[in-house]
mmCIF file of the C-alpha atoms, coordinates in Angstrom:
data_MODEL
# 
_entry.id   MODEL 
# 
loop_
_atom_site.group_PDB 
_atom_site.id 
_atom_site.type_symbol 
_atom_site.label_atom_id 
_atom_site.label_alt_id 
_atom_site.label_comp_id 
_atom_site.label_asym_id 
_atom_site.label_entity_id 
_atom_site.label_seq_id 
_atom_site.pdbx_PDB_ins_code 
_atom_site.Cartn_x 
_atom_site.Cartn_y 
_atom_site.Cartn_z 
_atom_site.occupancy 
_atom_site.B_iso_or_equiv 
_atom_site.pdbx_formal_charge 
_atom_site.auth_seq_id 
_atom_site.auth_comp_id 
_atom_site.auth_asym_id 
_atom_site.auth_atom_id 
_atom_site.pdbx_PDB_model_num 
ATOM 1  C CA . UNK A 1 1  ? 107.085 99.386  99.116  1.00 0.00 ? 1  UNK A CA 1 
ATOM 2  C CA . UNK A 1 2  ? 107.270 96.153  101.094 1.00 0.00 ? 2  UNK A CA 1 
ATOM 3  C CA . UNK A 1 3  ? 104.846 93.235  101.319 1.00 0.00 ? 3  UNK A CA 1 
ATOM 4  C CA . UNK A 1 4  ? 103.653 91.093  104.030 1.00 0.00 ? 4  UNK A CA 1 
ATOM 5  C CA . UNK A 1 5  ? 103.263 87.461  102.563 1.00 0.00 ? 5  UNK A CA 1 
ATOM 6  C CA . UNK A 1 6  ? 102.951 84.268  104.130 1.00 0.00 ? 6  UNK A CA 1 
ATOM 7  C CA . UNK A 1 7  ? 101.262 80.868  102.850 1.00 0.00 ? 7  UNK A CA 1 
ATOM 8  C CA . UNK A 1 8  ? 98.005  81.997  103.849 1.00 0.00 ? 8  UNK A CA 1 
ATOM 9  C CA . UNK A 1 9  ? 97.747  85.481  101.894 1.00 0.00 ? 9  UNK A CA 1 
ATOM 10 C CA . UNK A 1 10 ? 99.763  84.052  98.780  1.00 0.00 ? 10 UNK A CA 1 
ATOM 11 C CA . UNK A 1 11 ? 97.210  80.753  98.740  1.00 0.00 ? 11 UNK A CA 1 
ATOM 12 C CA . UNK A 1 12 ? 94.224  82.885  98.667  1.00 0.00 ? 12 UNK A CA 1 
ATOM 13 C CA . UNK A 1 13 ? 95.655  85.376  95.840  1.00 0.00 ? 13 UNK A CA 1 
ATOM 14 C CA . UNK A 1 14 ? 97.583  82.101  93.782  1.00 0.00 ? 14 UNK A CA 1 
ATOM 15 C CA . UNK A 1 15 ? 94.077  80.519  93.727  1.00 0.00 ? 15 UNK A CA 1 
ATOM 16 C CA . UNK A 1 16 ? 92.453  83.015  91.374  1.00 0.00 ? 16 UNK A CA 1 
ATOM 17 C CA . UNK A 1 17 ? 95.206  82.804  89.101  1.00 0.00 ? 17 UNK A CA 1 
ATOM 18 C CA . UNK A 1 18 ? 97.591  85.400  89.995  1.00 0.00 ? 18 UNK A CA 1 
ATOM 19 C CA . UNK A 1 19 ? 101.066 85.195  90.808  1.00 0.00 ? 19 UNK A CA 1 
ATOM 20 C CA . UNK A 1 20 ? 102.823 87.467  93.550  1.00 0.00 ? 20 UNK A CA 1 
ATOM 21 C CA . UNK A 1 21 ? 104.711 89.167  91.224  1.00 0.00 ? 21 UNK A CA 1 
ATOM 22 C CA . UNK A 1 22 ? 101.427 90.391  89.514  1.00 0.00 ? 22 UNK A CA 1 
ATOM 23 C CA . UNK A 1 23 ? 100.087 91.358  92.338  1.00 0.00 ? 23 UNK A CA 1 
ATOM 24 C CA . UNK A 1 24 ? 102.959 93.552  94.131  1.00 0.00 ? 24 UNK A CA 1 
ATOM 25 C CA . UNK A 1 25 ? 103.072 94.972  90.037  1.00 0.00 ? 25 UNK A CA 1 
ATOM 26 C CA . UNK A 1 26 ? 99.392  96.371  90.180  1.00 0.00 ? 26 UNK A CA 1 
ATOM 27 C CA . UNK A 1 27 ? 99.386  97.580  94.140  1.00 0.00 ? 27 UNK A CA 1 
ATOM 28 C CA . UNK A 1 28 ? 102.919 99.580  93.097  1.00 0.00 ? 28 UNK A CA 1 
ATOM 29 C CA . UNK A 1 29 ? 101.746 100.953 89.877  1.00 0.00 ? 29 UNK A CA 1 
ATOM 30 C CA . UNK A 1 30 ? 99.115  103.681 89.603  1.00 0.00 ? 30 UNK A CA 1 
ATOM 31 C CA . UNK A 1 31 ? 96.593  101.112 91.539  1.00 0.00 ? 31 UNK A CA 1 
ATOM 32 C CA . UNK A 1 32 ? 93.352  103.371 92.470  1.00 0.00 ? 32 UNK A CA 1 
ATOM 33 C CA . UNK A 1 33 ? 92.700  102.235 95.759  1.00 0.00 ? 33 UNK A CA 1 
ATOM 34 C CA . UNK A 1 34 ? 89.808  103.057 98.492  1.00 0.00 ? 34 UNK A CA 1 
ATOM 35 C CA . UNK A 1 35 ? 88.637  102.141 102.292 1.00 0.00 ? 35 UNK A CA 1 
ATOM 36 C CA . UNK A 1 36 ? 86.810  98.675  102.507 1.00 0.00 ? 36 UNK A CA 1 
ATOM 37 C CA . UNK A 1 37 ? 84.192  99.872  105.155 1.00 0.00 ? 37 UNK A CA 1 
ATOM 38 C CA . UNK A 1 38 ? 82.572  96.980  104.747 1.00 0.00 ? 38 UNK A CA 1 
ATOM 39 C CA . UNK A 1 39 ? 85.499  94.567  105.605 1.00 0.00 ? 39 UNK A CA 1 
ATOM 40 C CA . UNK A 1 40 ? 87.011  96.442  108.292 1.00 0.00 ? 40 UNK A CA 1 
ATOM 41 C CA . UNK A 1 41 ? 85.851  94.973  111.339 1.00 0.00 ? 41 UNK A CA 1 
ATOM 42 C CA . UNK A 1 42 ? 89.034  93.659  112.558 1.00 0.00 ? 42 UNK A CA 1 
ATOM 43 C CA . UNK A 1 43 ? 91.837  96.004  110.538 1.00 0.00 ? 43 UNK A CA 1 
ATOM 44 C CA . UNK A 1 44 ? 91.561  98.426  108.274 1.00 0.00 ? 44 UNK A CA 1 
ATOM 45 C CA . UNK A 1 45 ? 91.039  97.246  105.010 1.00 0.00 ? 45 UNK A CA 1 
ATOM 46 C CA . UNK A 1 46 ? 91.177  98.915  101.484 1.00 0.00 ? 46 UNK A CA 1 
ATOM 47 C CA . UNK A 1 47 ? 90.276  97.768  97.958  1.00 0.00 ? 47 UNK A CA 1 
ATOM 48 C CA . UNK A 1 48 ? 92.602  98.382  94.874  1.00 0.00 ? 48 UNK A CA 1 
ATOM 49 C CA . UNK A 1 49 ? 92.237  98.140  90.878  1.00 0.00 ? 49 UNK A CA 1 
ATOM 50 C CA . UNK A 1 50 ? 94.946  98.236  89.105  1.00 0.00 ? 50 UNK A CA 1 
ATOM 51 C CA . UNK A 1 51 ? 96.474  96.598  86.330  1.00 0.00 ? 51 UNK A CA 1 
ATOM 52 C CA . UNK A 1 52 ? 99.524  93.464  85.793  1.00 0.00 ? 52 UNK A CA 1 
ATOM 53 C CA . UNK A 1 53 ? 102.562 94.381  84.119  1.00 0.00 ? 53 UNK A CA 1 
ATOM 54 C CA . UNK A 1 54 ? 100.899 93.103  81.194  1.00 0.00 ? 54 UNK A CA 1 
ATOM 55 C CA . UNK A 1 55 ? 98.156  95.007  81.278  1.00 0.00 ? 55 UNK A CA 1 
ATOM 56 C CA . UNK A 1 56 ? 95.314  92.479  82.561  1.00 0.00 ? 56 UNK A CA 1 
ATOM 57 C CA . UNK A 1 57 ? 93.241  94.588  85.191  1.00 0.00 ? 57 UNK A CA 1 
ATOM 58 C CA . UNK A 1 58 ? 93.331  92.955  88.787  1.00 0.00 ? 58 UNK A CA 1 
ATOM 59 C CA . UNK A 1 59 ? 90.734  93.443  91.758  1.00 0.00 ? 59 UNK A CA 1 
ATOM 60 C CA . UNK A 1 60 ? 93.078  93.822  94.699  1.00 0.00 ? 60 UNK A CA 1 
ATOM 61 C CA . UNK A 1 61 ? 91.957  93.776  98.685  1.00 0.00 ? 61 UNK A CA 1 
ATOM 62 C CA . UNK A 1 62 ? 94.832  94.542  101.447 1.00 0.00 ? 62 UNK A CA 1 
ATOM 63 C CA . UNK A 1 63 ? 95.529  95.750  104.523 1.00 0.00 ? 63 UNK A CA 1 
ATOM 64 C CA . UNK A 1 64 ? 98.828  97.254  106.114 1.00 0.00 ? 64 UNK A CA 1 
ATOM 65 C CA . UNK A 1 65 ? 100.559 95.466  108.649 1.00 0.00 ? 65 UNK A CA 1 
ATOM 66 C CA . UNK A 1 66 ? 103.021 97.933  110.266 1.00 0.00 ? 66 UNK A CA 1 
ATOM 67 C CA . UNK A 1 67 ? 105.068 99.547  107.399 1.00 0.00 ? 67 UNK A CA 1 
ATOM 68 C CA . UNK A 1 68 ? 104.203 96.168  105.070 1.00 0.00 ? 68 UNK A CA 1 
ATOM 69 C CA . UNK A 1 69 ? 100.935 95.813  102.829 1.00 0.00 ? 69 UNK A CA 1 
ATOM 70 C CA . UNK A 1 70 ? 99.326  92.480  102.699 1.00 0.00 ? 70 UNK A CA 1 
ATOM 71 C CA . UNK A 1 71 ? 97.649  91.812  100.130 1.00 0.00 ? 71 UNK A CA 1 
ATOM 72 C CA . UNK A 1 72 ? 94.216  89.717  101.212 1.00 0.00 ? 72 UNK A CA 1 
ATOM 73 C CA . UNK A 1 73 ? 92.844  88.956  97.998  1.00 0.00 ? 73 UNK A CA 1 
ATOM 74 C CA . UNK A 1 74 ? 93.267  89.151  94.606  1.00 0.00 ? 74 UNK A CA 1 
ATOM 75 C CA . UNK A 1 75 ? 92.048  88.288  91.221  1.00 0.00 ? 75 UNK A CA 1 
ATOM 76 C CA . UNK A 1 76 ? 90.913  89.228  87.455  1.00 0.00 ? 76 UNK A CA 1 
ATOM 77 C CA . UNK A 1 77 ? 88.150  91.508  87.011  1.00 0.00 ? 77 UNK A CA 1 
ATOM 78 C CA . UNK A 1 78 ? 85.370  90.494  85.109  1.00 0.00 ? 78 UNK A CA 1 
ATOM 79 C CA . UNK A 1 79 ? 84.465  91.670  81.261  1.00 0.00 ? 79 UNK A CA 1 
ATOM 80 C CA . UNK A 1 80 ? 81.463  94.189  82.748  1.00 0.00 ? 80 UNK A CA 1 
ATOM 81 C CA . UNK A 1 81 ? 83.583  94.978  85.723  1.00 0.00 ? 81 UNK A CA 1 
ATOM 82 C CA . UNK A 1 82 ? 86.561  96.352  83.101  1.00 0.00 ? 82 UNK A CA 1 
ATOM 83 C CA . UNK A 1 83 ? 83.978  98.381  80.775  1.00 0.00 ? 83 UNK A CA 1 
ATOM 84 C CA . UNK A 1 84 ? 82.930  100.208 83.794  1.00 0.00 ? 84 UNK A CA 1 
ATOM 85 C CA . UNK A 1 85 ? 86.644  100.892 85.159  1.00 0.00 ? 85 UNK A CA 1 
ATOM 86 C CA . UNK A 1 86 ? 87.460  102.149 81.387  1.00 0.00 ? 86 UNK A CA 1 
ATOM 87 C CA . UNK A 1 87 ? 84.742  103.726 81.024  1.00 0.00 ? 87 UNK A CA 1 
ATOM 88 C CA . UNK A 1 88 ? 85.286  105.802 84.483  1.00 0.00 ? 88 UNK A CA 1 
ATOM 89 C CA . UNK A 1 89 ? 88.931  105.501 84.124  1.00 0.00 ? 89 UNK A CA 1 
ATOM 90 C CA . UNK A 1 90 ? 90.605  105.130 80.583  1.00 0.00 ? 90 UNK A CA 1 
ATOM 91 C CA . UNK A 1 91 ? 91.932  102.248 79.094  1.00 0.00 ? 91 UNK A CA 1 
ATOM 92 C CA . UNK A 1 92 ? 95.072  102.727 81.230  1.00 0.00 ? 92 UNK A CA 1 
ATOM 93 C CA . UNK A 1 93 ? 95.922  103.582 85.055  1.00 0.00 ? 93 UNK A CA 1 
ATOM 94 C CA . UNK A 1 94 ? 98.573  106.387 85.565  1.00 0.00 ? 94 UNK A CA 1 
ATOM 95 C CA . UNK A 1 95 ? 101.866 105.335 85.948  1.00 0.00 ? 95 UNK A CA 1 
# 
């Protein structure tokens, strides 16, 4: 899988703590991704969850650019936010 980055993209997803290694980790393993109606104006846009390499579950928002996926967005998810993915999902993502 190949990523679009630039200083923009990895600015936005750096600022909530993440690094861009963590980020192509959780979109390239087991992430559970869907549409982003809502932020699809422009491009299409999808959400992700998925978890870092150390097992920290990540909130993830992209979009492909040709064959590349930018990232748009990215950072921890919230205590509440990670009872109800475990509680839908499992304490792990598939692999």
């Amino acid at each position: 899988m190949e990523f679009d980055w630039d200083d923009g993209n990895r600015d936005k997803c750096r600022k909530h703590g993440l690094t861009v290694a963590e980020i192509e980790y959780a979109l390239s393993h087991g992430a559970r991704t869907a549409p982003d109606v809502a932020h699809s104006a422009a491009e299409q846009r999808f959400i992700a969850i998925g978890r870092t390499s150390a097992g920290r579950p990540v909130f993830l928002a992209y979009c492909w650019r040709g064959a590349k996926l930018r990232p748009v967005n990215a950072r921890y998810m919230h205590a509440r936010e990670v009872v109800r993915y475990e509680q839908a999902f499992g304490t792990e993502t598939d692999e």
